[in-house]
PDB file of C-alpha atoms in Angstrom:
ATOM      1  CA  ASP A   1      -5.214   0.089  10.366  1.00 90.00           C
ATOM      2  CA  PHE A   2      -1.494   1.117   9.518  1.00 95.00           C
ATOM      3  CA  TYR A   3       1.115   1.738   6.744  1.00 96.00           C
ATOM      4  CA  ASP A   4       4.665   1.598   6.786  1.00 97.00           C
ATOM      5  CA  PHE A   5       7.524   2.096   4.374  1.00 97.00           C
ATOM      6  CA  PHE A   6      11.288   1.791   5.212  1.00 98.00           C
ATOM      7  CA  MET A   7      14.806   0.882   3.948  1.00 98.00           C
ATOM      8  CA  VAL A   8      16.121  -2.483   4.888  1.00 98.00           C
ATOM      9  CA  ASP A   9      19.440  -2.092   3.121  1.00 97.00           C
ATOM     10  CA  GLY A  10      20.662   0.324   0.610  1.00 96.00           C
ATOM     11  CA  ASP A  11      18.983  -1.773  -2.288  1.00 98.00           C
ATOM     12  CA  HIS A  12      15.483  -2.829  -0.436  1.00 98.00           C
ATOM     13  CA  LEU A  13      12.684  -1.061   0.216  1.00 98.00           C
ATOM     14  CA  ALA A  14       9.810  -2.477   3.085  1.00 99.00           C
ATOM     15  CA  LEU A  15       6.262  -1.958   2.201  1.00 99.00           C
ATOM     16  CA  VAL A  16       3.612  -2.862   4.938  1.00 98.00           C
ATOM     17  CA  VAL A  17       0.038  -2.378   5.067  1.00 98.00           C
ATOM     18  CA  ALA A  18      -2.108  -3.952   7.733  1.00 97.00           C
ATOM     19  CA  ASP A  19      -5.508  -4.179   9.526  1.00 95.00           C
ATOM     20  CA  VAL A  20      -5.946  -4.948  13.094  1.00 94.00           C
ATOM     21  CA  SER A  21      -8.875  -6.273  14.770  1.00 91.00           C
ATOM     22  CA  GLY A  22     -11.277  -4.561  17.300  1.00 85.00           C
ATOM     23  CA  LYS A  23     -11.495  -0.786  18.112  1.00 85.00           C
ATOM     24  CA  GLY A  24     -10.239   1.318  21.047  1.00 88.00           C
ATOM     25  CA  ILE A  25      -7.153   1.384  23.509  1.00 90.00           C
ATOM     26  CA  PRO A  26      -6.543  -2.739  23.058  1.00 89.00           C
ATOM     27  CA  ALA A  27      -6.609  -2.121  19.179  1.00 90.00           C
ATOM     28  CA  ALA A  28      -4.454   0.697  19.326  1.00 92.00           C
ATOM     29  CA  LEU A  29      -1.664  -0.713  21.604  1.00 93.00           C
ATOM     30  CA  PHE A  30      -2.073  -4.004  19.494  1.00 94.00           C
ATOM     31  CA  MET A  31      -1.651  -2.105  16.067  1.00 94.00           C
ATOM     32  CA  MET A  32       1.764  -0.242  17.756  1.00 95.00           C
ATOM     33  CA  GLN A  33       3.266  -3.691  18.696  1.00 95.00           C
ATOM     34  CA  SER A  34       2.325  -5.258  15.454  1.00 97.00           C
ATOM     35  CA  LYS A  35       3.766  -2.593  13.895  1.00 97.00           C
ATOM     36  CA  ALA A  36       7.085  -2.365  15.741  1.00 97.00           C
ATOM     37  CA  ILE A  37       7.393  -6.117  15.600  1.00 97.00           C
ATOM     38  CA  ILE A  38       7.137  -6.417  11.694  1.00 98.00           C
ATOM     39  CA  LYS A  39       9.580  -3.618  11.086  1.00 98.00           C
ATOM     40  CA  MET A  40      12.175  -5.234  13.487  1.00 97.00           C
ATOM     41  CA  GLU A  41      11.772  -8.640  12.021  1.00 97.00           C
ATOM     42  CA  ALA A  42      11.929  -6.966   8.389  1.00 98.00           C
ATOM     43  CA  LEU A  43      15.094  -5.060   9.191  1.00 98.00           C
ATOM     44  CA  SER A  44      16.727  -8.101  10.341  1.00 96.00           C
ATOM     45  CA  GLY A  45      16.751  -9.274   6.402  1.00 94.00           C
ATOM     46  CA  LEU A  46      14.776 -11.781   6.595  1.00 96.00           C
ATOM     47  CA  ASP A  47      12.199 -12.568   3.581  1.00 98.00           C
ATOM     48  CA  PRO A  48       8.527 -11.530   3.876  1.00 98.00           C
ATOM     49  CA  ALA A  49       7.495 -15.003   4.883  1.00 98.00           C
ATOM     50  CA  SER A  50       9.770 -15.546   7.630  1.00 98.00           C
ATOM     51  CA  VAL A  51       9.037 -11.926   8.949  1.00 98.00           C
ATOM     52  CA  LEU A  52       5.217 -12.922   9.203  1.00 98.00           C
ATOM     53  CA  LEU A  53       6.203 -15.874  10.846  1.00 97.00           C
ATOM     54  CA  LYS A  54       8.081 -14.752  13.528  1.00 97.00           C
ATOM     55  CA  ALA A  55       5.781 -11.625  13.936  1.00 97.00           C
ATOM     56  CA  ASN A  56       2.963 -14.602  14.403  1.00 97.00           C
ATOM     57  CA  ALA A  57       4.794 -16.177  17.036  1.00 96.00           C
ATOM     58  CA  ASP A  58       5.617 -13.058  18.750  1.00 96.00           C
ATOM     59  CA  LEU A  59       2.353 -11.635  18.757  1.00 96.00           C
ATOM     60  CA  SER A  60       0.452 -14.776  19.827  1.00 94.00           C
ATOM     61  CA  GLU A  61       2.050 -14.846  22.911  1.00 91.00           C
ATOM     62  CA  LYS A  62      -0.216 -13.205  25.810  1.00 83.00           C
ATOM     63  CA  ASN A  63      -2.688 -12.450  23.315  1.00 86.00           C
ATOM     64  CA  ASP A  64      -5.569 -12.387  26.112  1.00 83.00           C
ATOM     65  CA  ASP A  65      -7.561 -10.231  24.084  1.00 87.00           C
ATOM     66  CA  ASP A  66      -7.577 -12.586  21.242  1.00 89.00           C
ATOM     67  CA  MET A  67      -6.457  -9.686  18.569  1.00 93.00           C
ATOM     68  CA  PHE A  68      -4.821 -10.329  15.437  1.00 96.00           C
ATOM     69  CA  THR A  69      -3.852  -8.691  12.487  1.00 96.00           C
ATOM     70  CA  THR A  70      -4.072  -9.084   8.710  1.00 96.00           C
ATOM     71  CA  ALA A  71      -0.870  -7.915   7.086  1.00 97.00           C
ATOM     72  CA  TRP A  72       0.786  -7.591   3.636  1.00 98.00           C
ATOM     73  CA  LEU A  73       4.490  -7.474   3.319  1.00 98.00           C
ATOM     74  CA  GLY A  74       6.537  -6.423   0.376  1.00 98.00           C
ATOM     75  CA  VAL A  75      10.023  -5.788  -0.101  1.00 99.00           C
ATOM     76  CA  LEU A  76      11.226  -4.502  -3.560  1.00 99.00           C
ATOM     77  CA  GLU A  77      14.796  -4.926  -4.428  1.00 99.00           C
ATOM     78  CA  ILE A  78      15.376  -1.321  -6.225  1.00 98.00           C
ATOM     79  CA  SER A  79      18.442  -2.312  -8.515  1.00 98.00           C
ATOM     80  CA  THR A  80      16.047  -5.306 -10.386  1.00 98.00           C
ATOM     81  CA  GLY A  81      12.833  -4.085  -9.679  1.00 98.00           C
ATOM     82  CA  LYS A  82      11.804  -7.777  -8.124  1.00 99.00           C
ATOM     83  CA  LEU A  83       9.108  -7.372  -5.573  1.00 98.00           C
ATOM     84  CA  THR A  84       8.864 -10.012  -2.928  1.00 98.00           C
ATOM     85  CA  TYR A  85       5.497 -10.240  -0.974  1.00 97.00           C
ATOM     86  CA  ALA A  86       4.048 -12.213   1.312  1.00 97.00           C
ATOM     87  CA  ASP A  87       0.928 -11.901   3.445  1.00 96.00           C
ATOM     88  CA  ALA A  88      -1.246 -13.022   6.375  1.00 97.00           C
ATOM     89  CA  GLY A  89      -5.070 -12.943   5.562  1.00 93.00           C
ATOM     90  CA  HIS A  90      -4.817  -9.496   4.008  1.00 94.00           C
ATOM     91  CA  GLU A  91      -6.508  -8.106   0.652  1.00 93.00           C
ATOM     92  CA  LYS A  92      -5.363  -8.997  -2.801  1.00 93.00           C
ATOM     93  CA  SER A  93      -2.937  -6.955  -4.320  1.00 95.00           C
ATOM     94  CA  ALA A  94      -3.419  -4.380  -7.394  1.00 97.00           C
ATOM     95  CA  LEU A  95      -0.832  -4.622 -10.100  1.00 98.00           C
ATOM     96  CA  PHE A  96      -0.227  -2.384 -12.732  1.00 98.00           C
ATOM     97  CA  LEU A  97       1.920  -4.120 -15.384  1.00 96.00           C
ATOM     98  CA  SER A  98       2.175  -3.226 -18.823  1.00 90.00           C
ATOM     99  CA  GLY A  99      -0.004  -0.264 -18.866  1.00 93.00           C
ATOM    100  CA  THR A 100      -3.016  -2.119 -17.104  1.00 96.00           C
ATOM    101  CA  TRP A 101      -4.176  -2.534 -13.211  1.00 98.00           C
ATOM    102  CA  GLU A 102      -5.377  -5.994 -12.804  1.00 97.00           C
ATOM    103  CA  LEU A 103      -6.340  -8.015  -9.466  1.00 95.00           C
ATOM    104  CA  PRO A 104      -4.424 -11.672  -9.507  1.00 93.00           C
ATOM    105  CA  LYS A 105      -6.167 -14.218  -7.762  1.00 88.00           C
ATOM    106  CA  LYS A 106      -4.459 -15.046  -4.258  1.00 83.00           C
ATOM    107  CA  PRO A 107      -1.843 -17.937  -4.603  1.00 77.00           C
ATOM    108  CA  ASN A 108      -3.010 -19.422  -0.731  1.00 77.00           C
ATOM    109  CA  SER A 109      -5.222 -18.052   2.001  1.00 79.00           C
ATOM    110  CA  ALA A 110      -2.595 -17.598   4.978  1.00 94.00           C
ATOM    111  CA  VAL A 111      -4.170 -17.072   8.397  1.00 96.00           C
ATOM    112  CA  ALA A 112      -3.771 -13.512  10.575  1.00 97.00           C
ATOM    113  CA  LEU A 113      -1.149 -12.632  12.644  1.00 97.00           C
ATOM    114  CA  ALA A 114      -1.641 -13.740  16.420  1.00 96.00           C
ATOM    115  CA  SER A 115      -4.524 -15.794  15.161  1.00 94.00           C
ATOM    116  CA  PHE A 116      -2.677 -19.406  15.797  1.00 94.00           C
ATOM    117  CA  SER A 117      -0.150 -20.022  18.358  1.00 92.00           C
ATOM    118  CA  SER A 118       3.426 -21.408  16.720  1.00 92.00           C
ATOM    119  CA  GLU A 119       2.375 -24.669  17.653  1.00 93.00           C
ATOM    120  CA  ASP A 120      -1.123 -24.436  16.222  1.00 93.00           C
ATOM    121  CA  TYR A 121       0.325 -22.897  13.017  1.00 93.00           C
ATOM    122  CA  ALA A 122       2.509 -25.536  12.378  1.00 92.00           C
ATOM    123  CA  GLU A 123      -0.209 -28.248  11.963  1.00 93.00           C
ATOM    124  CA  LEU A 124      -1.996 -25.878   9.431  1.00 94.00           C
ATOM    125  CA  PRO A 125      -2.223 -27.003   5.867  1.00 93.00           C
ATOM    126  CA  GLU A 126       0.356 -25.603   3.426  1.00 92.00           C
ATOM    127  CA  LYS A 127      -2.211 -23.565   1.704  1.00 91.00           C
ATOM    128  CA  TYR A 128      -3.262 -21.682   5.264  1.00 94.00           C
ATOM    129  CA  ARG A 129       0.935 -20.706   5.855  1.00 96.00           C
ATOM    130  CA  PHE A 130       2.946 -17.792   4.717  1.00 97.00           C
ATOM    131  CA  ARG A 131       4.510 -17.897   1.648  1.00 96.00           C
ATOM    132  CA  ASN A 132       6.839 -15.290  -0.576  1.00 97.00           C
ATOM    133  CA  HIS A 133       5.472 -14.727  -4.000  1.00 96.00           C
ATOM    134  CA  THR A 134       7.292 -12.348  -6.359  1.00 97.00           C
ATOM    135  CA  VAL A 135       6.293 -10.212  -9.064  1.00 97.00           C
ATOM    136  CA  GLN A 136       9.224  -8.194 -11.855  1.00 98.00           C
ATOM    137  CA  LEU A 137       8.191  -4.645 -11.958  1.00 98.00           C
ATOM    138  CA  HIS A 138       9.520  -2.737 -14.825  1.00 98.00           C
ATOM    139  CA  PRO A 139       9.745   0.830 -15.071  1.00 97.00           C
ATOM    140  CA  GLY A 140       6.453   2.749 -14.993  1.00 97.00           C
ATOM    141  CA  ASP A 141       4.883  -0.345 -13.365  1.00 98.00           C
ATOM    142  CA  ALA A 142       2.951  -0.059  -9.886  1.00 98.00           C
ATOM    143  CA  VAL A 143       1.227  -1.906  -6.732  1.00 98.00           C
ATOM    144  CA  LEU A 144      -1.196  -0.774  -4.768  1.00 98.00           C
ATOM    145  CA  GLN A 145      -2.162  -2.721  -1.470  1.00 98.00           C
ATOM    146  CA  TYR A 146      -4.695  -1.624   0.765  1.00 97.00           C
ATOM    147  CA  THR A 147      -7.293  -2.484   3.583  1.00 95.00           C
ATOM    148  CA  ASP A 148     -10.705  -4.189   3.437  1.00 93.00           C
ATOM    149  CA  GLY A 149     -12.080  -0.511   4.413  1.00 92.00           C
ATOM    150  CA  VAL A 150     -11.831   0.172   0.419  1.00 96.00           C
ATOM    151  CA  THR A 151     -13.586  -2.763  -0.993  1.00 95.00           C
ATOM    152  CA  GLU A 152     -16.218  -2.854   1.771  1.00 93.00           C
ATOM    153  CA  ALA A 153     -17.234   0.856   1.850  1.00 93.00           C
ATOM    154  CA  ILE A 154     -20.852   0.833   1.471  1.00 91.00           C
ATOM    155  CA  ASP A 155     -23.562   2.952   0.072  1.00 92.00           C
ATOM    156  CA  ALA A 156     -26.878   4.052   1.669  1.00 88.00           C
ATOM    157  CA  GLN A 157     -28.415   0.730   0.142  1.00 89.00           C
ATOM    158  CA  GLU A 158     -25.735  -1.230   2.013  1.00 90.00           C
ATOM    159  CA  GLU A 159     -24.052  -2.199  -1.153  1.00 94.00           C
ATOM    160  CA  ALA A 160     -19.890  -2.955  -0.951  1.00 95.00           C
ATOM    161  CA  PHE A 161     -17.739  -0.967  -3.331  1.00 95.00           C
ATOM    162  CA  GLY A 162     -16.016  -4.075  -4.216  1.00 95.00           C
ATOM    163  CA  GLU A 163     -13.417  -5.080  -5.973  1.00 96.00           C
ATOM    164  CA  GLU A 164     -14.876  -4.768  -9.606  1.00 96.00           C
ATOM    165  CA  ARG A 165     -15.628  -1.123  -8.928  1.00 97.00           C
ATOM    166  CA  LEU A 166     -11.910  -0.380  -7.394  1.00 98.00           C
ATOM    167  CA  LEU A 167     -10.547  -2.580 -10.430  1.00 97.00           C
ATOM    168  CA  GLY A 168     -12.306   0.072 -12.689  1.00 97.00           C
ATOM    169  CA  ALA A 169     -11.411   3.073 -10.379  1.00 97.00           C
ATOM    170  CA  LEU A 170      -7.521   2.047 -10.923  1.00 98.00           C
ATOM    171  CA  ASN A 171      -7.949   1.887 -14.640  1.00 97.00           C
ATOM    172  CA  ASP A 172     -10.211   4.999 -15.301  1.00 96.00           C
ATOM    173  CA  ALA A 173      -7.248   6.978 -13.474  1.00 95.00           C
ATOM    174  CA  PRO A 174      -5.561   9.723 -15.586  1.00 91.00           C
ATOM    175  CA  ASP A 175      -2.010   7.617 -14.721  1.00 92.00           C
ATOM    176  CA  ALA A 176      -0.543   5.126 -12.026  1.00 93.00           C
ATOM    177  CA  CYS A 177       1.134   7.835 -10.431  1.00 94.00           C
ATOM    178  CA  PRO A 178       0.415   7.887  -6.485  1.00 96.00           C
ATOM    179  CA  GLU A 179       0.189  11.080  -6.459  1.00 96.00           C
ATOM    180  CA  THR A 180      -2.716  11.576  -8.215  1.00 96.00           C
ATOM    181  CA  LEU A 181      -3.847   7.738  -8.407  1.00 97.00           C
ATOM    182  CA  LEU A 182      -4.680   7.468  -4.723  1.00 97.00           C
ATOM    183  CA  PRO A 183      -6.872  11.103  -4.628  1.00 97.00           C
ATOM    184  CA  PHE A 184      -8.470   9.850  -7.512  1.00 98.00           C
ATOM    185  CA  VAL A 185      -9.781   6.574  -6.080  1.00 98.00           C
ATOM    186  CA  GLN A 186     -10.298   8.010  -2.796  1.00 96.00           C
ATOM    187  CA  GLN A 187     -13.094  10.286  -4.926  1.00 96.00           C
ATOM    188  CA  ARG A 188     -14.363   7.381  -6.517  1.00 97.00           C
ATOM    189  CA  ILE A 189     -15.019   6.023  -2.902  1.00 96.00           C
ATOM    190  CA  ALA A 190     -16.636   9.059  -1.596  1.00 94.00           C
ATOM    191  CA  GLU A 191     -18.712   9.346  -4.713  1.00 95.00           C
ATOM    192  CA  PHE A 192     -19.873   5.630  -4.184  1.00 94.00           C
ATOM    193  CA  THR A 193     -21.124   5.911  -0.893  1.00 93.00           C
ATOM    194  CA  GLY A 194     -22.631   9.138  -1.181  1.00 91.00           C
ATOM    195  CA  GLY A 195     -22.378  10.208   2.375  1.00 81.00           C
ATOM    196  CA  ALA A 196     -23.395   6.948   4.031  1.00 81.00           C
ATOM    197  CA  PRO A 197     -21.265   6.543   7.128  1.00 79.00           C
ATOM    198  CA  GLN A 198     -17.811   4.887   7.334  1.00 79.00           C
ATOM    199  CA  PHE A 199     -17.717   1.955   9.533  1.00 79.00           C
ATOM    200  CA  ASP A 200     -14.116   0.899   8.807  1.00 81.00           C
ATOM    201  CA  ASP A 201     -10.802   2.792   8.195  1.00 85.00           C
ATOM    202  CA  ILE A 202      -9.566   3.464   4.402  1.00 92.00           C
ATOM    203  CA  THR A 203      -6.010   2.578   3.928  1.00 96.00           C
ATOM    204  CA  MET A 204      -4.267   2.443   0.524  1.00 97.00           C
ATOM    205  CA  LEU A 205      -0.186   2.405  -0.177  1.00 98.00           C
ATOM    206  CA  CYS A 206       0.798   2.738  -4.170  1.00 98.00           C
ATOM    207  CA  LEU A 207       4.155   2.082  -5.208  1.00 98.00           C
ATOM    208  CA  ARG A 208       5.238   2.822  -8.493  1.00 98.00           C
ATOM    209  CA  TYR A 209       8.628   1.562  -9.801  1.00 98.00           C
ATOM    210  CA  VAL A 210      10.779   4.009 -12.002  1.00 95.00           C
ATOM    211  CA  GLY A 211      13.955   2.242 -12.132  1.00 89.00           C
TER     212      GLY A 211
END
């Protein structure tokens, strides 16, 4: 897993959460490559879907180990609160709007980065392509993005934490401030797994808009 956040310009903040396939040195190298390419393309000012499209083209070249990266990229326009985001086969976003956390259904199921060459991607049905989506954040609203290590964390009976428990933990949290929310959710996951071995990375990134 990896995450990143950086200013694109004086009014736009980019947020990235991603999950690389595989383990070991090849996965670590592919992670570094994915992170660098996404940041480079985002800093050029492209919209999130266009960034993922170019990243897919770059990462699919010379991909001899058949690696892939699921990713979520959001760009917040700080002055207005408009969040534009796109994903590449990644987990859905949790949104805190008007005082309640929700997990809206994903509008489309875009493919992971490097899973298709540029030529093959062009032949995919529209529902599998990268698309921009927007949500209007107001002061106090928040967004949480995470990797599948959160929802797929298992207990001793091999039952997954799942989206319902995640949503319950979010709404049970004292508030939506990242400083208190993230440790609260992490503790809920730890209580659920009860010491069962952790098989995947757990990464969460929370943004609260203050206006």
